[in-house]
Tab-separated table of C-alpha atoms in Angstrom:
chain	number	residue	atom	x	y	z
J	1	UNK	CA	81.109	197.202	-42.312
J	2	UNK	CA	77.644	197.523	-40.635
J	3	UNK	CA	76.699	195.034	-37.470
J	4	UNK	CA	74.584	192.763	-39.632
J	5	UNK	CA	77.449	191.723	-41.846
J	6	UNK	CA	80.055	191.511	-39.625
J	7	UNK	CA	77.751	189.278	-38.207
J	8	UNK	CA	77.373	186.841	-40.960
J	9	UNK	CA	80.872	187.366	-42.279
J	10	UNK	CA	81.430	185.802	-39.099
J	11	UNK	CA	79.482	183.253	-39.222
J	12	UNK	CA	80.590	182.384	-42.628
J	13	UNK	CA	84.225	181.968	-41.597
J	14	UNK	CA	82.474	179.539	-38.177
J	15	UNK	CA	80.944	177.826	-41.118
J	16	UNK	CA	84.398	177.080	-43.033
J	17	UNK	CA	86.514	176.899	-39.954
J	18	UNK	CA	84.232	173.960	-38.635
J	19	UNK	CA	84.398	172.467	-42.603
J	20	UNK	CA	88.036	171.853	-42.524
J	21	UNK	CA	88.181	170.585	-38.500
J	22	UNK	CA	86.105	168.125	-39.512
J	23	UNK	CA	86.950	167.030	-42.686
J	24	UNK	CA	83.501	165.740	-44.094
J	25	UNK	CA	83.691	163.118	-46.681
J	26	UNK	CA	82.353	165.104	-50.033
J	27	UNK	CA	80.436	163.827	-53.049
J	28	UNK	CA	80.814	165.615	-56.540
J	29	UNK	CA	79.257	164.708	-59.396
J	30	UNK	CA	81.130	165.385	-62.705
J	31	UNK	CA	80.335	166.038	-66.478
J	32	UNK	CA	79.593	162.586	-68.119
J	33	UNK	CA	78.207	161.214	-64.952
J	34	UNK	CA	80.918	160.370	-63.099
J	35	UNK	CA	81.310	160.646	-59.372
J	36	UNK	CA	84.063	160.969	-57.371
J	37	UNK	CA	84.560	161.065	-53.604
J	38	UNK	CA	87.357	162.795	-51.208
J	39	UNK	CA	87.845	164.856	-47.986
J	40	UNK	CA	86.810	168.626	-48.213
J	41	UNK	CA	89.251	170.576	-47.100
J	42	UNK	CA	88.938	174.296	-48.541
J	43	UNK	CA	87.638	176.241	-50.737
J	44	UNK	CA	88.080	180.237	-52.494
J	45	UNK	CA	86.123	183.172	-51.155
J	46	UNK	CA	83.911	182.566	-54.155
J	47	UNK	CA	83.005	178.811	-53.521
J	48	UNK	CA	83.389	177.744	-57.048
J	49	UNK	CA	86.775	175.993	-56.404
J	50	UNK	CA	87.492	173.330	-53.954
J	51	UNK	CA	90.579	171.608	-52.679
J	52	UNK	CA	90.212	167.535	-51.507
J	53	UNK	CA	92.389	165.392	-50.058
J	54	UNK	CA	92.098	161.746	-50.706
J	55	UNK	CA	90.131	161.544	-53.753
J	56	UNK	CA	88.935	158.647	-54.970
J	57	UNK	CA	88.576	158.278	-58.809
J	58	UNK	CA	87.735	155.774	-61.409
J	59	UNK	CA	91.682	156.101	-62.509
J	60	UNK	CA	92.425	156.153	-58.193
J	61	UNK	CA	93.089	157.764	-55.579
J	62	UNK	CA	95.067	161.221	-55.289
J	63	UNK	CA	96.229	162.923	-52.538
J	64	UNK	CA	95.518	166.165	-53.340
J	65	UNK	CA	93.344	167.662	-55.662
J	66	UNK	CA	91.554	171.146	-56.884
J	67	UNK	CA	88.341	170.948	-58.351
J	68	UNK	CA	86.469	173.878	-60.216
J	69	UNK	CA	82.507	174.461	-60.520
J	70	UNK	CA	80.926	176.432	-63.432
């Protein structure tokens, strides 16, 4: 692995490590316009799935969920 991306593989990981210390409050907006709300706490190497605690539905609020982007 050369300098430059051991550099921003680094950073990358800084990037999620600060993420899940901190917990931000996420938005996502899903097919048929509905939006739902809940605490990001992780994600896949490929950022297209997404694990949230305390998400707050139309049908309530769950724990834990996964989510999935196309």
């Amino acid at each position: 692995m050369s300098d430059a991306e051991e550099k921003l593989r680094d950073r990358y990981l800084q990037l999620w490590l600060s993420t899940i210390k901190e917990s931000p409050t996420a938005t996502f907006q899903l097919h048929g316009g509905i939006t739902v709300q809940g605490k990001l706490r992780a994600t896949d190497s490929e950022n297209n799935r997404f694990r949230v605690d305390r998400l707050e539905s139309p049908m309530g609020t769950y724990d834990r969920a996964n989510g999935m982007c196309k």
